[in-house]
mmCIF file of C-alpha atoms and ligand atoms in Angstrom:
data_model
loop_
_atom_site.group_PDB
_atom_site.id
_atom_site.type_symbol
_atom_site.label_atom_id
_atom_site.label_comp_id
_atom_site.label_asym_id
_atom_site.label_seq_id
_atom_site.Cartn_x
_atom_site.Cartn_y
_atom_site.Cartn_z
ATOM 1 C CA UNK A 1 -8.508 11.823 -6.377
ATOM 2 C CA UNK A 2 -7.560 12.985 -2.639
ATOM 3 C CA UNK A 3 -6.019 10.649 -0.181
ATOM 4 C CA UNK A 4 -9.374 11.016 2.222
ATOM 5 C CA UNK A 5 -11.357 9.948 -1.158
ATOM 6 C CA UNK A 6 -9.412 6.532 -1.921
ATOM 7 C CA UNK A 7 -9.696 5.411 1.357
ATOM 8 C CA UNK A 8 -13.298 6.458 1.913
ATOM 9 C CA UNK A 9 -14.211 4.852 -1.417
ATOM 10 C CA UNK A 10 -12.363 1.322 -0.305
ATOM 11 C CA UNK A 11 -14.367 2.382 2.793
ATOM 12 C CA UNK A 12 -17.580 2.491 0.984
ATOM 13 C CA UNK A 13 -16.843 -1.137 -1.082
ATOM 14 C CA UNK A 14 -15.973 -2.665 2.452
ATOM 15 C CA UNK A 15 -12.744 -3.221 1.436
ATOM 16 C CA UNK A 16 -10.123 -3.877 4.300
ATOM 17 C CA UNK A 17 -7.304 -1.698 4.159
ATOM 18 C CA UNK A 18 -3.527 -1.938 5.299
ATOM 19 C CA UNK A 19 -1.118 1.064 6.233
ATOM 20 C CA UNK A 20 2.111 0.324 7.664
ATOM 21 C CA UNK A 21 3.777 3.154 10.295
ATOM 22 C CA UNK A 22 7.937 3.875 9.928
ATOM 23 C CA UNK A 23 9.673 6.236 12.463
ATOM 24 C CA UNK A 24 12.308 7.635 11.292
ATOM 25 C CA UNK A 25 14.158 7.774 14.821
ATOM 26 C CA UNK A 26 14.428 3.767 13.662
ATOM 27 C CA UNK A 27 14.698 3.126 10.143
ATOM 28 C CA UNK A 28 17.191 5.081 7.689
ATOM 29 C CA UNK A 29 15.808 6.276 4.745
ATOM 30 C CA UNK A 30 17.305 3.874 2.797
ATOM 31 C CA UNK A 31 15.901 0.822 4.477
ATOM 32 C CA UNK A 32 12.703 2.484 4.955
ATOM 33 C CA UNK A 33 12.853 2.923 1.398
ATOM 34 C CA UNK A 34 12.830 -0.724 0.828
ATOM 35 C CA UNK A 35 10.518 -1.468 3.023
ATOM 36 C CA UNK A 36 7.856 0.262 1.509
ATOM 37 C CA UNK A 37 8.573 -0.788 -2.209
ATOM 38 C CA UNK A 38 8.141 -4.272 -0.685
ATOM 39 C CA UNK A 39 5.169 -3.286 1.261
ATOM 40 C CA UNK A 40 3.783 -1.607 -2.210
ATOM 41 C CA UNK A 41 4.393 -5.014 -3.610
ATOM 42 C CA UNK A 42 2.292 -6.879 -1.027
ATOM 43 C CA UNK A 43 -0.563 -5.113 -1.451
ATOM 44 C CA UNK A 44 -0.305 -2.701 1.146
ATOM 45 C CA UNK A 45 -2.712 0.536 1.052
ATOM 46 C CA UNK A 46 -0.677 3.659 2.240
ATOM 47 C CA UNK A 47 2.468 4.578 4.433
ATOM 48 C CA UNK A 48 2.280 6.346 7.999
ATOM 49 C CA UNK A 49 5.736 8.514 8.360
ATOM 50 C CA UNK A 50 6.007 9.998 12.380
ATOM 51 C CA UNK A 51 6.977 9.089 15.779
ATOM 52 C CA UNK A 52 7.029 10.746 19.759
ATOM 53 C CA UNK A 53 10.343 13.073 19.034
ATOM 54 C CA UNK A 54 11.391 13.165 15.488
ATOM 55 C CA UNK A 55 11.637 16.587 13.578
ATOM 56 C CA UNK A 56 10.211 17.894 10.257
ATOM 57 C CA UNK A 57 13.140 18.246 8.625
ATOM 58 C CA UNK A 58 14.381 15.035 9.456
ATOM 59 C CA UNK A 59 11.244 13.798 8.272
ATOM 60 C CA UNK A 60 11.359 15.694 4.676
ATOM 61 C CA UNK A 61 14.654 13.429 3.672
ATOM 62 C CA UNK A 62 13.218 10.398 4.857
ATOM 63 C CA UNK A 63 9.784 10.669 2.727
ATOM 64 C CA UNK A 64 11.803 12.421 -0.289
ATOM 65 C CA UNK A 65 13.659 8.620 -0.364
ATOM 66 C CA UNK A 66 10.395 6.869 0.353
ATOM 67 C CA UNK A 67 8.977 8.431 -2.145
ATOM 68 C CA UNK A 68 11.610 7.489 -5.011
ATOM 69 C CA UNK A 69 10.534 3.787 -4.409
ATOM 70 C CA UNK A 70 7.171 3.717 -4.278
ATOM 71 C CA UNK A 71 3.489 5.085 -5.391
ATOM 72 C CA UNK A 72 2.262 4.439 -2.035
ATOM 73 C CA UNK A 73 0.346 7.527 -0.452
ATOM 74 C CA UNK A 74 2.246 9.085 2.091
ATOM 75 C CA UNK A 75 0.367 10.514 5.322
ATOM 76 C CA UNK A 76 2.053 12.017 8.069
ATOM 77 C CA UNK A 77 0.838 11.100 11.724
ATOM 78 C CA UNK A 78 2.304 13.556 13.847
ATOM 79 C CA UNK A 79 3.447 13.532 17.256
ATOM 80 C CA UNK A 80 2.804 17.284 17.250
ATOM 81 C CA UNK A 81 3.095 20.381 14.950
ATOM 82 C CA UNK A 82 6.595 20.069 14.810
ATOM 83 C CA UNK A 83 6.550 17.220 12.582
ATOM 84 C CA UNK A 84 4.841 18.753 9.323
ATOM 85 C CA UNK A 85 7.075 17.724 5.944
ATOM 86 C CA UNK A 86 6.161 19.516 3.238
ATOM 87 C CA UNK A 87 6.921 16.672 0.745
ATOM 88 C CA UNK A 88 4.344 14.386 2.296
ATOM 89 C CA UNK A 89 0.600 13.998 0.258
ATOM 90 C CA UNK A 90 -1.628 14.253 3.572
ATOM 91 C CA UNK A 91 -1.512 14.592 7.012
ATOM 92 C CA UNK A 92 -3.763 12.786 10.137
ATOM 93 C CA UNK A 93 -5.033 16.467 11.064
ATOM 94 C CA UNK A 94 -6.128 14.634 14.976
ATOM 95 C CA UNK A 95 -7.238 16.239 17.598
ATOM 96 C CA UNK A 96 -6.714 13.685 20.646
ATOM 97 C CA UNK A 97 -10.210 13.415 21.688
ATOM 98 C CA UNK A 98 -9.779 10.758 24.627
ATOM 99 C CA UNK A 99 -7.311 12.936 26.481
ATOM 100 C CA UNK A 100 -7.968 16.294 28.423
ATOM 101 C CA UNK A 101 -5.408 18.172 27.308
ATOM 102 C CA UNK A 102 -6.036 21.528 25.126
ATOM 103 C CA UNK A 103 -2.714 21.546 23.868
ATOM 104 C CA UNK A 104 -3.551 18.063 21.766
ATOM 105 C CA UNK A 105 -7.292 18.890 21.610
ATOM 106 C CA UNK A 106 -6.424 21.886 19.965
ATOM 107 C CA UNK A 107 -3.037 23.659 20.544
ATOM 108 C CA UNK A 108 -1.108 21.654 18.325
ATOM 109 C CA UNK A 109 -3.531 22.083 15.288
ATOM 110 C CA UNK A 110 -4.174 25.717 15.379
ATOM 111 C CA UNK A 111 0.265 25.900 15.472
ATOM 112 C CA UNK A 112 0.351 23.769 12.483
ATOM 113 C CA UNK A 113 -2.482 25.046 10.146
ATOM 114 C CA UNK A 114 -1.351 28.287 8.728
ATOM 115 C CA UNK A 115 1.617 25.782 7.998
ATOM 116 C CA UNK A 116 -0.574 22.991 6.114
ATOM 117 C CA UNK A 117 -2.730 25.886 4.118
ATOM 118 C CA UNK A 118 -0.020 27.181 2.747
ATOM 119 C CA UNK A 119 1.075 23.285 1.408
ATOM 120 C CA UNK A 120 0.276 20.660 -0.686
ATOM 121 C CA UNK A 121 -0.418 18.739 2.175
ATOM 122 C CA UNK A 122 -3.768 17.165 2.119
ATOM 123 C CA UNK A 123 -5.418 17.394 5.788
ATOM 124 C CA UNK A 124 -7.623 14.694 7.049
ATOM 125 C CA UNK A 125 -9.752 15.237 9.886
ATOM 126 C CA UNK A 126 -9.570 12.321 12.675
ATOM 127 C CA UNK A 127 -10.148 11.574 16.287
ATOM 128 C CA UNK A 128 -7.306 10.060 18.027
ATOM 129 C CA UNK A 129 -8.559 7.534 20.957
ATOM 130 C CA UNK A 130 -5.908 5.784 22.684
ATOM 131 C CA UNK A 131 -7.023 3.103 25.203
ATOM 132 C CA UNK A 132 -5.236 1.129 27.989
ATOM 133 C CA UNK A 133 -2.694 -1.483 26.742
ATOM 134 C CA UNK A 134 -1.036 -2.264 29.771
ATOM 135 C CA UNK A 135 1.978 -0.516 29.665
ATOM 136 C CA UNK A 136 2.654 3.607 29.892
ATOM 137 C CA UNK A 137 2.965 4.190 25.982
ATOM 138 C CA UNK A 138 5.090 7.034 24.503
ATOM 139 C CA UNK A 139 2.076 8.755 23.160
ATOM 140 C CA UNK A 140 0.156 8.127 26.475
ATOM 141 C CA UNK A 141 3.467 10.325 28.355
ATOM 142 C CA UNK A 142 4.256 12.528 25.630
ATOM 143 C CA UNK A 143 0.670 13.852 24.968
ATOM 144 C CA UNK A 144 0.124 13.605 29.373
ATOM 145 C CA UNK A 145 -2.903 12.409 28.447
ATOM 146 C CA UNK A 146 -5.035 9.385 29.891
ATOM 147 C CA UNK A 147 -6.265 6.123 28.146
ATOM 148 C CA UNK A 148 -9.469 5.166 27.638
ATOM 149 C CA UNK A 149 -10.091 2.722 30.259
ATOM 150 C CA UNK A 150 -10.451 -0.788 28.215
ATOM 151 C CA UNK A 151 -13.341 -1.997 29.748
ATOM 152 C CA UNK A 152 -15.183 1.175 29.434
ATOM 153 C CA UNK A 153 -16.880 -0.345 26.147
ATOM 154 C CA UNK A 154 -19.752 2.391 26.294
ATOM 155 C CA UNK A 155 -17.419 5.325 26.873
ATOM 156 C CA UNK A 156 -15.605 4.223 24.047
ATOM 157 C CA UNK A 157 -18.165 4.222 21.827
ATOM 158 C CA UNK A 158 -19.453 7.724 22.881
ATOM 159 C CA UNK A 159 -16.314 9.505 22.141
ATOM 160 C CA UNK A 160 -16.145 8.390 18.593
ATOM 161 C CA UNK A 161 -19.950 9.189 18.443
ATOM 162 C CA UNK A 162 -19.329 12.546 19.433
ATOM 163 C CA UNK A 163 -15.940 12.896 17.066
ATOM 164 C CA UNK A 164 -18.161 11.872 14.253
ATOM 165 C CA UNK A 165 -21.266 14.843 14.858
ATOM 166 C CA UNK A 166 -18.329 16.986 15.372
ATOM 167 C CA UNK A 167 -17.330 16.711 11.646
ATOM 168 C CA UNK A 168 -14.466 14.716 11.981
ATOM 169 C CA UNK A 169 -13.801 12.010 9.092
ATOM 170 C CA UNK A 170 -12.267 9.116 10.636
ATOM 171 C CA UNK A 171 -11.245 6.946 13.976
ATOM 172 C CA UNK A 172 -8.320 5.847 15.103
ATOM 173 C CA UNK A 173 -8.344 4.031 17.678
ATOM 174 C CA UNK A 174 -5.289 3.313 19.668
ATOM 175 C CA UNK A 175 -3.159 1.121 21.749
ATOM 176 C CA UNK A 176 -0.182 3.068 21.147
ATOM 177 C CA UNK A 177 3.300 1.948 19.535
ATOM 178 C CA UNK A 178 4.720 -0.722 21.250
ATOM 179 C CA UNK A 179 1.621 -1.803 23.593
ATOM 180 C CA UNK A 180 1.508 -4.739 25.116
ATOM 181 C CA UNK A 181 -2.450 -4.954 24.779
ATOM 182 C CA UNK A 182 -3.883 -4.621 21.517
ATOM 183 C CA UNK A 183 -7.239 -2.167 21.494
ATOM 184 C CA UNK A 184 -9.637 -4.928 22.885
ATOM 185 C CA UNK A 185 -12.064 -6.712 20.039
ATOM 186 C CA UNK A 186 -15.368 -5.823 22.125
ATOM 187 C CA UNK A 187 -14.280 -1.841 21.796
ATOM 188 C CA UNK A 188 -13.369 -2.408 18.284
ATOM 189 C CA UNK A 189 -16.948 -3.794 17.422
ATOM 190 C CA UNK A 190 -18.810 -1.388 19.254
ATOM 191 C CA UNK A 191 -16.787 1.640 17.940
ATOM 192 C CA UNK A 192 -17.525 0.683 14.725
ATOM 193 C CA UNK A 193 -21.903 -0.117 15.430
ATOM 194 C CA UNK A 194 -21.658 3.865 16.856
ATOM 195 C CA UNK A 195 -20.129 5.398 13.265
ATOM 196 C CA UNK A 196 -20.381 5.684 9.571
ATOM 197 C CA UNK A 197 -16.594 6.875 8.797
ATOM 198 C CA UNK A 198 -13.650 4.972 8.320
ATOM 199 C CA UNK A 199 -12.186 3.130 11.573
ATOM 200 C CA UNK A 200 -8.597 2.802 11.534
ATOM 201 C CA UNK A 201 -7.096 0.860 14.684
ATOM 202 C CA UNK A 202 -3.053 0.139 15.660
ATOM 203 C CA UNK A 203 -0.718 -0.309 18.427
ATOM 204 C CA UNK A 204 0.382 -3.956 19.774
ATOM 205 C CA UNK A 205 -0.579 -6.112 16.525
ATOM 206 C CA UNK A 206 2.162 -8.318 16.263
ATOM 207 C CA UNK A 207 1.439 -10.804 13.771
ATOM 208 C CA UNK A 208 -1.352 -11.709 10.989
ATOM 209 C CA UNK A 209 -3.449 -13.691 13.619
ATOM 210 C CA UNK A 210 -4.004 -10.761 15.686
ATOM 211 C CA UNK A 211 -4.295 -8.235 13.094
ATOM 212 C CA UNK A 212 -7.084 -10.797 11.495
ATOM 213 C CA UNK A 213 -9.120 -10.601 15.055
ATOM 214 C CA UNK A 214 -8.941 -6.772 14.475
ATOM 215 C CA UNK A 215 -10.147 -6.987 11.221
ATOM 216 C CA UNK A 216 -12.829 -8.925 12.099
ATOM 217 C CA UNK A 217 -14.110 -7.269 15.342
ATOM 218 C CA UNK A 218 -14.857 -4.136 12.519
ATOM 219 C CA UNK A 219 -11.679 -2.787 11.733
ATOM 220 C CA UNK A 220 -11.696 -0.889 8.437
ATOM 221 C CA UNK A 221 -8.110 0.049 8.584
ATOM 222 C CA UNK A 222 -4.973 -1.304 10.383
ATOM 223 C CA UNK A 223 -1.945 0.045 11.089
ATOM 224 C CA UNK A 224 1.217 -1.860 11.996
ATOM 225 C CA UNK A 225 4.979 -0.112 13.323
ATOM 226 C CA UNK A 226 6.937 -2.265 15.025
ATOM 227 C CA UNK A 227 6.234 -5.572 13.425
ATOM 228 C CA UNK A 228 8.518 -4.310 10.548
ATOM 229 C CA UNK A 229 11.862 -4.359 13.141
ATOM 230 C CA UNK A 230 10.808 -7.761 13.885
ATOM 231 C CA UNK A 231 12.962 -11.054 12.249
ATOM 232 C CA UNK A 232 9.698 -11.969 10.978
ATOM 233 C CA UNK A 233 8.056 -8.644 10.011
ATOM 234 C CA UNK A 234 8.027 -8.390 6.100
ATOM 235 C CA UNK A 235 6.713 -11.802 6.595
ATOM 236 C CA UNK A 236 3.561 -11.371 8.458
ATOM 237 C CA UNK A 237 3.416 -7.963 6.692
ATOM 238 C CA UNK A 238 2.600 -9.909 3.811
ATOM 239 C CA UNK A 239 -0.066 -12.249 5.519
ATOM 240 C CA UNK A 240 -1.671 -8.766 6.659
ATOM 241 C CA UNK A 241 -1.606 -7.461 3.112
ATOM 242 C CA UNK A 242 -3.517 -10.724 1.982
ATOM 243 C CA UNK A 243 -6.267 -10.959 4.872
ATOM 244 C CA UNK A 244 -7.763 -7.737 3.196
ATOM 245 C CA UNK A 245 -8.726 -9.974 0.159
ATOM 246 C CA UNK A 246 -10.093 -12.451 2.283
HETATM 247 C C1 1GP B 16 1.228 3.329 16.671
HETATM 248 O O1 1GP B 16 -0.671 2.133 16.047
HETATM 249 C C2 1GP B 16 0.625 2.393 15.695
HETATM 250 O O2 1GP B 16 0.675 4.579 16.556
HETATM 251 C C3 1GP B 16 1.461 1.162 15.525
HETATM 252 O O3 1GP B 16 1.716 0.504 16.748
HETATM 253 O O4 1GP B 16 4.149 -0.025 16.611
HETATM 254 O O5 1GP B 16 2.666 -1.287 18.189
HETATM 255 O O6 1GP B 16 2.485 -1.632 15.723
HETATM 256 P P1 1GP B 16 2.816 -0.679 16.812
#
């Protein structure tokens, strides 16, 4: 079975899913390694590898040690077509649909795809939203691109609308790594009354409470990143992983 078909099927039973993001500019493989054989543990679903400025081969190392610990599927989310590891199972194949710019609407993805056909690397169609979190996120500067607005509910909605009659097979909808503003529940809800794929959304969850908000609003996916350099990270990385079930 593909990557896209486990989580569509989950999708498709309603089941809650978790995926976890590392960045290999801030974990070592090693560490990251252990990470993810406790987050396979916990319950967690799959295992996000990329970040604004890391390198593919950087990135092949880091999954080939992931990889020794753990089952767990591993996706890449690229920062851009620079970042494609041959070793990895899928890839987020996004086009950034919020933003203006042709080089992430479509630049980026025609440079990578020769690459990714001539792989193993599963690609899985998505529509990248970011939104307003109250700071200038990396992927808001790197991609030059602007947030959705948060309040713009409607607009919201509309873009991952038109992302799903464009073929596209899931949402992710984003505050960006590090935000200090979560993706707003409202947006979340209404995002998820406009489609009938998947709806994965990340940036700014901090803990279990928030991240059960999220799930509640209509999240069918979450992803956390920087909980995991947190004290208190594998912790609430656990109360994540058990929400699903709840
Ligand atoms: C970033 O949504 C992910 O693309 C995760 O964000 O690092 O803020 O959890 P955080």
């Amino acid at each position: 079975m593909s990557v896209y078909q486990k989580i569509k099927e989950k999708y498709e039973k309603k089941e809650k899913q978790y995926f976890i993001l590392l960045d290999p500019d801030d974990f070592s493989a090693k560490s990251a390694a252990n990470i993810v054989k406790t987050a396979e543990e916990f319950g967690v679903d799959a295992v996000l590898v990329g970040g604004s400025l890391v390198r593919g081969d950087c990135i092949e190392n880091f999954i080939a040690e992931i990889k020794s610990s753990s089952k767990l599927p591993i996706i890449l989310f690229p920062g851009d077509a620079s970042q494609i590891a041959n070793n990895a199972d899928a890839i987020l194949f996004m086009s950034l649909v919020s933003g203006r710019n042709p080089d992430f609407l479509i630049g980026q993805q025609v440079k990578g795809a020769v690459r990714i056909a001539h792989s193993k690397i599963e690609p899985i169609s998505m529509a990248y939203m970011l939104v307003e979190s109250g700071v200038t996120t990396s992927v808001e500067f790197m991609s030059n691109t602007r947030p959705l607005p948060r309040e713009k509910i409607d607009i919201a909605a509309a873009h991952a609308l038109a992302a799903q009659f464009l073929g596209m097979s899931m949402i992710y909808l984003e505050a960006g790594s590090g935000a200090k503003l979560s993706v707003p529940d409202e947006m979340i809800s209404a995002v998820k009354n406009s489609v009938n794929i998947p709806l994965i959304v990340g940036g700014g969850i901090r803990n279990a409470e928030s991240a059960k908000q999220k799930f509640l609003a209509g999240a069918d996916i979450l992803v956390t990143g920087n909980l995991l350099s947190y004290s208190n990270g594998l912790e609430e990385m656990k109360k994540i992983a058990k929400l699903k079930s709840q």
